[in-house]
């Protein structure tokens, strides 16, 4: 399912409580992610913008997919 979400907007919550949103560029079987046009959120408010970020899969609490983009083919 995550592989089909490539090139769509995702929101990632880390175990630390940090939250990031952006376009999923790549993922691997360990759920390591590369997100482009990433934004760091605090209670839904953008506090920082990044070009590209890497998130290790073992730090992820959950990944929320954008429900407006159709992933089922």
Coordinates of C-alpha atoms in Angstrom, one line a residue:
X1 CA 0.0 0.0 0.0
X2 CA 2.8 2.4 0.9
X3 CA 4.5 1.7 -2.5
X4 CA 1.3 2.9 -4.3
X5 CA 1.4 6.1 -2.3
X6 CA 4.7 7.2 -4.0
X7 CA 4.2 10.7 -5.5
X8 CA 1.2 11.5 -3.3
X9 CA 1.0 13.7 -0.2
X10 CA 1.5 11.9 3.2
X11 CA 1.7 13.0 6.8
X12 CA 4.1 11.2 9.1
X13 CA 4.0 11.2 12.9
X14 CA 7.2 10.1 14.6
X15 CA 7.4 8.4 18.0
X16 CA 8.9 11.6 19.4
X17 CA 5.7 13.4 18.5
X18 CA 7.1 15.4 15.6
X19 CA 5.0 15.5 12.5
X20 CA 5.9 16.0 8.9
X21 CA 4.0 16.4 5.7
X22 CA 5.0 16.3 2.0
X23 CA 5.2 14.3 -1.2
X24 CA 6.5 10.7 -0.7
X25 CA 9.3 10.3 -3.2
X26 CA 10.6 6.8 -2.1
X27 CA 10.1 4.1 0.4
X28 CA 11.7 0.7 1.1
X29 CA 10.6 -2.5 2.9
X30 CA 11.8 -1.1 6.2
X31 CA 9.5 1.9 5.8
X32 CA 12.4 4.3 5.4
X33 CA 11.0 7.3 3.6
X34 CA 12.2 10.2 1.5
X35 CA 9.8 13.1 1.4
X36 CA 10.1 16.1 -0.8
X37 CA 8.6 19.6 -0.2
X38 CA 8.4 18.6 3.4
X39 CA 7.0 20.7 6.1
X40 CA 7.3 20.3 9.9
X41 CA 4.1 20.7 11.7
X42 CA 3.2 21.7 15.3
X43 CA -0.5 21.2 16.1
X44 CA -1.3 21.6 12.4
X45 CA 0.8 24.8 12.0
X46 CA 3.8 24.8 9.7
X47 CA 6.9 25.7 11.7
X48 CA 9.6 24.8 9.1
X49 CA 10.0 23.9 5.5
X50 CA 12.6 21.5 4.0
X51 CA 13.4 20.5 0.4
X52 CA 14.0 16.8 1.1
X53 CA 14.0 14.8 4.2
X54 CA 14.8 11.2 5.1
X55 CA 12.9 9.4 7.9
X56 CA 14.0 6.1 9.3
X57 CA 11.2 3.6 9.5
X58 CA 11.9 2.6 13.1
X59 CA 11.1 6.2 14.2
X60 CA 7.6 6.2 12.6
X61 CA 4.5 6.0 14.7
X62 CA 2.0 6.2 11.8
X63 CA 1.7 7.4 8.2
X64 CA -1.5 9.1 7.0
X65 CA -2.2 9.0 3.3
X66 CA -4.0 11.8 1.5
X67 CA -7.5 10.4 1.1
X68 CA -8.3 12.7 -1.8
X69 CA -5.8 11.0 -4.1
X70 CA -7.0 7.7 -5.5
X71 CA -4.5 4.9 -4.8
X72 CA -6.6 1.9 -5.9
X73 CA -6.2 0.8 -9.5

